[in-house]
C-alpha cells in the first residue's frame, strides 16, 4: 500500500462497493480539466476539512484540477473567528460590529492573495465566508458548512446570512444542521477513510501491542466510548450504564478522549466516578491518536456514543467499519449513520443504554450480525469514495 | 437504442437537494405534496432504493416509512405503501395517488391527524447525473458478466429510472434483450422482476439468475 498522501482512487477498488471506483473514474474523465478550488481557514480541526487531505490528491489523479487554499489572519482575528464559530454553533457570544468588520476585512485581504479563479470554489465553514464578496462573474461558488448552525445566535446569523446567500448553493452535513436560505441547499454526509491510520486493517499482534501500551487487558468484553471528557458527551452516564451492566456481565469499560480543554473539570469527575474499579480504564489520548483509536475500536465488543449534544460524530461510522454494533443517542449525526435495530440501537437514557448492552452481551451472535451489517452500511454510505462521488456530482451539476 | 448497437451501461451519481418544504403531520404532508417539484416525489418513492438501507421489511417509500415510524399512523402508512410508484406510468400519477390516499384517510379520521413523535418530514429533490460505467454488452453472456461488475446505480438507472426517463415501462435490459437479441421470453421475465425486492442488490441478483437460466437453456 502506498503512503497516505500518494494513495490513488484505484487503491479503494477492493474496499468500495462493487463498480463504484469504475464509475468515479468515468466521471473524472468527463470532468477532466475543470478547476475546483477548496478554501478553508485551516488544514486541521476536524473531519470536515481534513478529508480534503485525501480527496484533493484523488481528484487531481482523476484529472480534475483541484487545489486547497488556506486563509490567514492575525492572532486577534483568530479570536474573532472562534467567537463567530461558537455563536453559529448556538453558544451565546458578544459579537461587536468591529468584530464583523474585521471578519470582512480579513476575507477581502485573503481574496486578493489567493488564486480563486475556478469552475467551482468551495468555501469551508464560516471564517472565510466573506471571500464571496470579492467573487467575479465567472465560476460557481458553494459554501460548505460543516457544523450544526440550526440554532445559531440570531444576531450573528442575521449579519452572515446575506453573505451566505451570495453563494450559488450551500452544502450541509445533515438536514437538521441546515438553516433556511434563499439559495439551493445540498446535503453531503461526512465520510471516513478506510485506508487512513484510524481505519486501516491492523494485525492482531499490532493491535495487542497497542492495547498493552494503553494498559488495557483483553481478558473480557470491552465497552468503548471515544469522545471528549465533557459533560455534553456524558461520560458519567456511560459509567452508570456500565455499572448496571456489570451486575450481570463481566465486562471492561474504556473511556478514551483527548486531554480536556482549559477549565474542563469533567475528567476529574470521571476518574472519581471510576474510583478503584480496575475494569474501568480512563485514557487521555496522546496527540494524533489514530493508531491507538484504531486498536481500541478493533478490541471493543460494543461501541457506545452517548453525547447529549453532538456534531456529526463520525466515531459511529469508524466503529461500524470495524464491525462493531453501536449504541448511541439520537444527538447530531449519530442516528443517521446507523440503521436502528440492524446495526445498533438508539437510546435516550442510562437505563436504555444498559439494557441494550446487556441484550447484545447475552446474544453474542447478534453482536456479530449487527457488526457485519454496520460495516456494509458504512461501505455503501460513509466511505470517502461516496464523499468523492458527491463532490464530483456537485461539480458536474453546478458547472453543467 | 438501435438493434445493431451494443448495450451501453450507464450508472448515475446522486445529488440530494434539501427543499424548504416540511411536514409535521399527514395534513401538512398532503399540502406540501401538492407543491413540491415532481422530482421530489420521485426522490421519496422510486429513488428511495438509491439512498435507503437494505431492509426487506421496510415500507417501500419514504412517505409510508415516515408516517409509520414517526407519526405512528400505521393505517395510513400501509395505504401509502400500497401506492405503486413503479407501475404508475408517471410521477405526476404517483403524486395524484399519494394525495388521494392521504385525503381519503384524513376525511375518515375522527379528529386532527397525529403529529410526528420524532423527526419532521423533510422533502428532498434528487439530481441524477448519468455516467457511462465503461461496460458494454453484445450478447446475453456479456450482459450477465457486466451486470456482475457494474455499480449498483446502473441497476437503478436501467430498471427504475428508465421507466420515467424514457417511458420504457419494461426497463432498458428487457427492451434491449427483446429488440437486439430477439429473446422475448427472457425479456418478459426481466421486465417482471419486482422492484419491491427490497434493494438494488437483490434486483441485480434476480437479473443474474434469469440471465444464467436463459444461457443454460440456450
XYZ file of C-alpha atoms in Angstrom, chain A residues 17-24 26-27 30 172 174-178 183-189 335-336 339-340 342 377 380-381 389-390 392-394 396-398, chain B residues 10-21 50-51 53-55 57 119 122 124 127 129-135 147-153 201 204-205 208:
80
model
C -18.821 -1.070 -3.273
C -18.555 -3.114 -6.445
C -18.238 -0.921 -9.542
C -18.004 2.339 -7.570
C -14.389 3.086 -8.494
C -15.068 2.452 -12.201
C -17.891 4.929 -12.253
C -15.857 7.559 -10.406
C -15.574 7.737 -15.759
C -16.920 10.835 -14.042
C -15.984 13.704 -18.066
C -24.698 20.970 4.843
C -27.237 16.932 7.670
C -30.645 18.426 7.014
C -31.042 19.021 10.745
C -27.837 21.134 10.722
C -29.182 23.434 7.983
C -30.111 29.528 -2.386
C -30.197 25.770 -3.133
C -29.100 23.616 -0.207
C -27.465 20.239 -0.765
C -26.766 17.531 1.777
C -23.406 15.753 1.751
C -22.659 13.439 4.678
C -28.834 8.072 14.258
C -28.198 8.964 10.611
C -29.771 1.501 10.794
C -31.648 1.282 14.062
C -29.961 -3.563 12.435
C -23.805 0.054 5.688
C -22.210 1.932 0.910
C -22.808 5.254 2.605
C -18.884 10.955 -5.696
C -20.953 13.699 -4.018
C -17.976 15.320 -8.312
C -21.755 15.318 -8.679
C -21.832 18.836 -7.278
C -20.957 18.335 -12.634
C -24.345 19.695 -11.574
C -23.307 23.276 -10.862
C -24.860 3.888 -17.608
C -24.675 4.445 -13.887
C -25.580 7.610 -12.062
C -24.319 9.903 -9.368
C -26.921 11.143 -6.944
C -27.013 14.656 -5.527
C -29.606 15.391 -2.873
C -31.039 18.871 -2.565
C -32.908 19.818 0.585
C -36.119 21.663 -0.261
C -37.779 24.228 2.004
C -40.891 22.039 2.334
C -30.801 4.513 -4.109
C -30.387 6.007 -0.677
C -30.598 0.910 3.769
C -31.438 -2.630 2.771
C -34.441 -3.590 4.864
C -39.483 -5.384 5.935
C -38.403 13.698 13.036
C -38.150 16.983 5.041
C -35.623 16.422 -0.924
C -30.463 15.213 -9.144
C -26.051 12.606 -13.249
C -25.784 9.778 -15.756
C -22.305 8.410 -16.420
C -21.121 5.522 -18.619
C -19.739 2.733 -16.451
C -17.389 1.610 -19.218
C -19.224 -1.685 -19.676
C -24.195 -6.939 -14.583
C -21.977 -8.719 -12.061
C -19.461 -5.884 -12.117
C -21.319 -2.612 -12.573
C -22.033 -0.105 -9.846
C -25.436 -0.664 -8.300
C -26.584 2.723 -9.629
C -28.531 -5.711 -4.981
C -29.232 -7.418 -9.519
C -29.392 -10.997 -8.204
C -28.365 -12.562 -12.923
